[in-house]
Amino acid sequence: MRRVLVALLSLTAAPAVAQSTAAPFTIAETGQGFANLDDAVQSVRMGAATILIAPGVYRQCTVQAGGNITFKAVQPGTAIFDGEACEGKAAFVLRGASSTVDGLVFRNIRVADGNGAGIRTEMGDLTVRNSMFLDSQEGILGGQPTGQKIVIDRSTFAGLGQCDETPDCAHSIYLASRGSVTITRSRFERGRGGHYVKLRVPNLSITDNSFDDSLGTKTNYMIDLSEGGTGLIARNTFADGPNKENWTAFIVVAAEARTYSSAGLKVVDNVATLAPGFGKSPAFVANVGRDQLAVGPNKLAAGIRAYEQR
């Protein structure tokens, strides 16, 4: 009788274990599984957790209101968030203590105000790596009034931006804070309007990236440091395309304000080319501010002027 009872208890427990294992969203530290990402996020509250995301296409979104959360694909590139935005903002709205996004894909995010993003960061440090942002109004958007450290590494931004759907443009990346932004080993291509990278930050590092505008349409600058900023732009490759809305420069400094010092901004060891038959002469760096930049040497194709003071 005892053996029968043990067997029955084992059979009764089996479905619960199977359900947890099959759940698409799992808290790594506890093994607890969830059918909905937002339920997993809310379970963390003000704590710390890694949420493992199984392969699949998810029409879900989430708001992180606190804690330190890592969103990690079990297999990079196979966990896809498609078309759903929370709060009319983004697939992931992040305002916790910190957030890490690792190996996820965001695509087809559009909202009424024209700023539909894969990620909207509103509070806390953010690290994004091995992720893709595709065919949306915006890739990563946001910032906070105080210091915020944002790091983007080994990620792809393609088919992003717009200037036709709303009065204000959207961009592949648009970030503002009094902290720092670091973008490394990432690819930007096939822009659909606006800038590829638009920053309003005092400190920045943009290195070892690829900016390919050959299939872009109605695009503007590769890098727009709207209110100044200092740091390093190095070892990037830039290919300007034939269908730009604003072709006058690759990198523009302080076009809208001189909020942050640009003194010593180092732009070095980059490579820039023009599409065949481009027929215009853009500046590689255009400085609207008055601070002394550290530009060059860079490898520039014929027709590209190294520097312009506006």
Coordinates of C-alpha atoms in Angstrom, one line a residue, residues 11-237:
L11 CA 2.1 11.2 -10.6
T12 CA 0.2 14.0 -8.9
A13 CA 3.3 16.1 -8.7
A14 CA 4.5 15.5 -12.2
P15 CA 2.1 17.9 -14.1
A16 CA 3.2 20.9 -11.8
V17 CA 6.9 20.2 -12.6
A18 CA 6.2 19.9 -16.3
Q19 CA 4.2 23.1 -16.4
S20 CA 7.0 25.1 -14.6
T21 CA 9.6 23.6 -17.0
A22 CA 7.6 24.4 -20.1
A23 CA 6.8 28.0 -19.0
P24 CA 8.3 30.5 -21.4
F25 CA 9.5 32.9 -18.7
T26 CA 11.5 31.4 -15.8
I27 CA 13.1 33.0 -12.8
A28 CA 16.6 31.5 -12.9
E29 CA 17.2 31.7 -9.2
T30 CA 14.1 29.8 -8.1
G31 CA 12.9 27.9 -11.2
Q32 CA 9.5 29.4 -11.0
G33 CA 7.8 29.6 -14.4
F34 CA 5.3 32.1 -15.8
A35 CA 3.2 32.2 -18.9
N36 CA 3.4 36.0 -19.1
L37 CA 6.5 38.1 -18.9
D38 CA 4.9 40.9 -16.9
D39 CA 3.8 38.4 -14.2
A40 CA 7.4 37.3 -13.9
V41 CA 8.6 40.9 -13.7
Q42 CA 6.1 41.9 -11.0
S43 CA 7.0 38.8 -8.9
V44 CA 10.5 40.3 -8.5
R45 CA 9.2 43.5 -6.9
M46 CA 12.3 45.3 -5.4
G47 CA 14.6 42.3 -5.5
A48 CA 17.0 41.0 -8.0
A49 CA 16.5 38.2 -10.6
T50 CA 17.3 36.8 -14.0
I51 CA 14.3 36.0 -16.1
L52 CA 15.2 33.3 -18.7
I53 CA 13.1 33.6 -21.9
A54 CA 12.5 30.6 -24.1
P55 CA 12.5 30.7 -27.9
G56 CA 9.3 32.0 -29.3
V57 CA 7.4 35.0 -30.8
Y58 CA 5.8 37.0 -28.0
R59 CA 3.0 39.6 -28.4
Q60 CA 3.6 40.8 -24.9
C61 CA 5.1 43.8 -23.1
T62 CA 6.2 44.6 -19.6
V63 CA 6.8 47.5 -17.2
Q64 CA 9.6 47.1 -14.7
A65 CA 8.7 49.3 -11.7
G66 CA 11.6 48.3 -9.4
G67 CA 14.4 45.9 -8.6
N68 CA 17.4 44.7 -10.6
I69 CA 16.3 42.5 -13.5
T70 CA 18.2 40.7 -16.2
F71 CA 16.1 39.7 -19.2
K72 CA 18.0 36.9 -20.9
A73 CA 17.2 34.8 -23.9
V74 CA 17.9 31.1 -23.4
Q75 CA 19.2 31.1 -27.0
P76 CA 20.2 34.5 -28.3
G77 CA 18.1 35.8 -31.3
T78 CA 15.2 33.4 -30.8
A79 CA 13.1 35.3 -28.2
I80 CA 11.2 37.8 -30.3
F81 CA 8.9 40.6 -28.9
D82 CA 6.7 41.6 -31.8
G83 CA 4.3 44.5 -32.1
E84 CA 3.1 45.0 -28.5
A85 CA 3.8 48.2 -26.5
C86 CA 3.0 48.9 -22.8
E87 CA 1.7 52.4 -21.8
G88 CA 1.8 53.4 -25.5
K89 CA 5.6 53.5 -25.2
A90 CA 7.6 50.3 -25.7
A91 CA 7.8 46.5 -25.5
F92 CA 10.0 47.0 -22.3
V93 CA 9.3 50.1 -20.1
L94 CA 12.1 50.1 -17.6
R95 CA 12.2 52.1 -14.4
G96 CA 13.8 49.8 -11.9
A97 CA 17.1 50.2 -10.1
S98 CA 18.8 48.5 -13.0
S99 CA 18.0 46.5 -16.1
T100 CA 20.0 44.2 -18.4
V101 CA 18.6 42.9 -21.8
D102 CA 20.6 40.1 -23.3
G103 CA 19.9 38.3 -26.6
L104 CA 16.4 39.5 -27.3
V105 CA 14.8 40.7 -30.5
F106 CA 12.3 43.6 -30.7
R107 CA 10.4 44.3 -33.9
N108 CA 7.4 46.1 -35.4
I109 CA 6.8 48.4 -32.4
R110 CA 4.6 51.4 -33.4
V111 CA 2.5 53.7 -31.2
A112 CA 0.4 56.8 -31.8
D113 CA 2.9 59.4 -30.8
G114 CA 5.5 58.0 -33.2
N115 CA 8.0 56.8 -30.6
G116 CA 7.2 53.1 -30.4
A117 CA 10.4 51.5 -29.1
G118 CA 11.8 48.1 -28.2
I119 CA 13.1 49.6 -24.9
R120 CA 12.0 52.8 -23.1
T121 CA 14.4 53.5 -20.3
E122 CA 13.1 55.9 -17.7
M123 CA 15.1 55.1 -14.6
G124 CA 18.1 53.0 -13.5
D125 CA 21.2 51.9 -15.3
L126 CA 20.8 49.9 -18.5
T127 CA 22.9 47.3 -20.3
V128 CA 21.9 45.9 -23.6
R129 CA 23.9 43.2 -25.4
N130 CA 23.5 40.7 -28.2
S131 CA 20.1 42.1 -29.1
M132 CA 18.2 43.3 -32.2
F133 CA 15.9 46.2 -32.8
L134 CA 14.0 45.9 -36.1
D135 CA 11.4 47.8 -38.2
S136 CA 10.0 50.0 -35.5
Q137 CA 9.7 53.7 -34.9
E138 CA 12.5 53.7 -32.4
G139 CA 15.0 51.2 -31.1
I140 CA 16.0 52.4 -27.6
L141 CA 14.5 55.7 -26.2
G142 CA 14.6 57.6 -23.0
G143 CA 16.7 58.7 -20.1
Q144 CA 16.3 60.3 -16.7
P145 CA 17.0 63.8 -15.3
T146 CA 19.9 62.5 -13.1
G147 CA 23.0 60.4 -13.8
Q148 CA 22.3 57.1 -15.7
K149 CA 24.9 54.7 -17.1
I150 CA 23.8 53.1 -20.4
V151 CA 25.9 50.4 -22.2
I152 CA 24.9 49.0 -25.6
D153 CA 27.1 46.2 -27.0
R154 CA 27.0 43.8 -29.9
S155 CA 23.5 44.8 -31.0
T156 CA 21.8 45.5 -34.3
F157 CA 19.5 48.5 -35.2
A158 CA 17.8 48.2 -38.6
G159 CA 14.7 49.7 -40.2
L160 CA 14.2 52.3 -37.5
G161 CA 13.4 56.0 -37.3
Q162 CA 10.7 58.1 -38.9
C163 CA 10.0 61.8 -39.6
D164 CA 6.7 61.4 -41.5
E165 CA 4.3 59.9 -39.0
T166 CA 4.5 62.7 -36.4
P167 CA 5.8 66.3 -36.3
D168 CA 8.9 65.2 -34.4
C169 CA 11.3 62.6 -35.7
A170 CA 12.2 59.3 -34.1
H171 CA 15.6 57.8 -34.2
S172 CA 17.4 54.4 -34.0
I173 CA 18.8 55.4 -30.5
Y174 CA 17.7 58.5 -28.7
L175 CA 19.0 58.9 -25.1
A176 CA 19.2 61.8 -22.7
S177 CA 20.5 61.9 -19.1
R178 CA 23.3 63.5 -17.0
G179 CA 25.2 60.3 -17.0
S180 CA 27.0 58.4 -19.8
V181 CA 26.3 56.3 -22.9
T182 CA 28.6 53.7 -24.2
I183 CA 27.9 52.0 -27.6
T184 CA 30.3 49.3 -28.8
R185 CA 30.6 46.7 -31.5
S186 CA 27.0 47.3 -32.8
R187 CA 25.5 47.7 -36.3
F188 CA 23.2 50.4 -37.6
E189 CA 21.6 50.1 -41.0
R190 CA 18.6 50.7 -43.2
G191 CA 17.4 53.8 -41.3
R192 CA 13.9 55.1 -42.1
G193 CA 14.3 58.7 -40.9
G194 CA 15.9 60.7 -38.2
H195 CA 19.4 60.1 -36.9
Y196 CA 21.0 56.7 -36.2
V197 CA 22.3 57.9 -32.8
K198 CA 21.0 61.0 -31.0
L199 CA 22.4 61.8 -27.6
R200 CA 21.9 64.5 -25.0
V201 CA 24.5 63.4 -22.5
P202 CA 27.7 64.9 -21.0
N203 CA 29.8 61.7 -21.5
L204 CA 29.9 59.3 -24.3
S205 CA 31.9 56.5 -25.9
I206 CA 31.0 55.3 -29.4
T207 CA 33.6 52.8 -30.7
D208 CA 34.0 49.8 -33.1
N209 CA 30.5 50.2 -34.6
S210 CA 29.2 50.0 -38.2
F211 CA 26.9 52.6 -39.6
D212 CA 25.6 51.5 -43.1
D213 CA 23.2 54.0 -44.7
S214 CA 23.4 52.5 -48.2
L215 CA 19.8 51.3 -47.9
G216 CA 18.6 54.1 -45.7
T217 CA 15.7 56.5 -46.7
K218 CA 15.1 60.0 -45.5
T219 CA 17.9 59.7 -42.9
N220 CA 19.9 62.5 -41.2
Y221 CA 23.1 62.4 -39.2
M222 CA 24.9 59.2 -38.2
I223 CA 25.6 60.7 -34.8
D224 CA 23.9 63.8 -33.4
L225 CA 25.3 65.1 -30.1
S226 CA 22.4 67.6 -29.8
E227 CA 23.6 69.5 -26.7
G228 CA 27.4 68.8 -26.9
G229 CA 29.2 66.2 -24.8
T230 CA 32.7 64.9 -24.6
G231 CA 34.4 61.5 -24.8
L232 CA 35.5 59.2 -27.6
I233 CA 34.2 58.4 -31.1
A234 CA 36.7 55.9 -32.6
R235 CA 37.2 53.0 -34.9
N236 CA 33.7 53.1 -36.4
T237 CA 32.9 52.6 -40.1

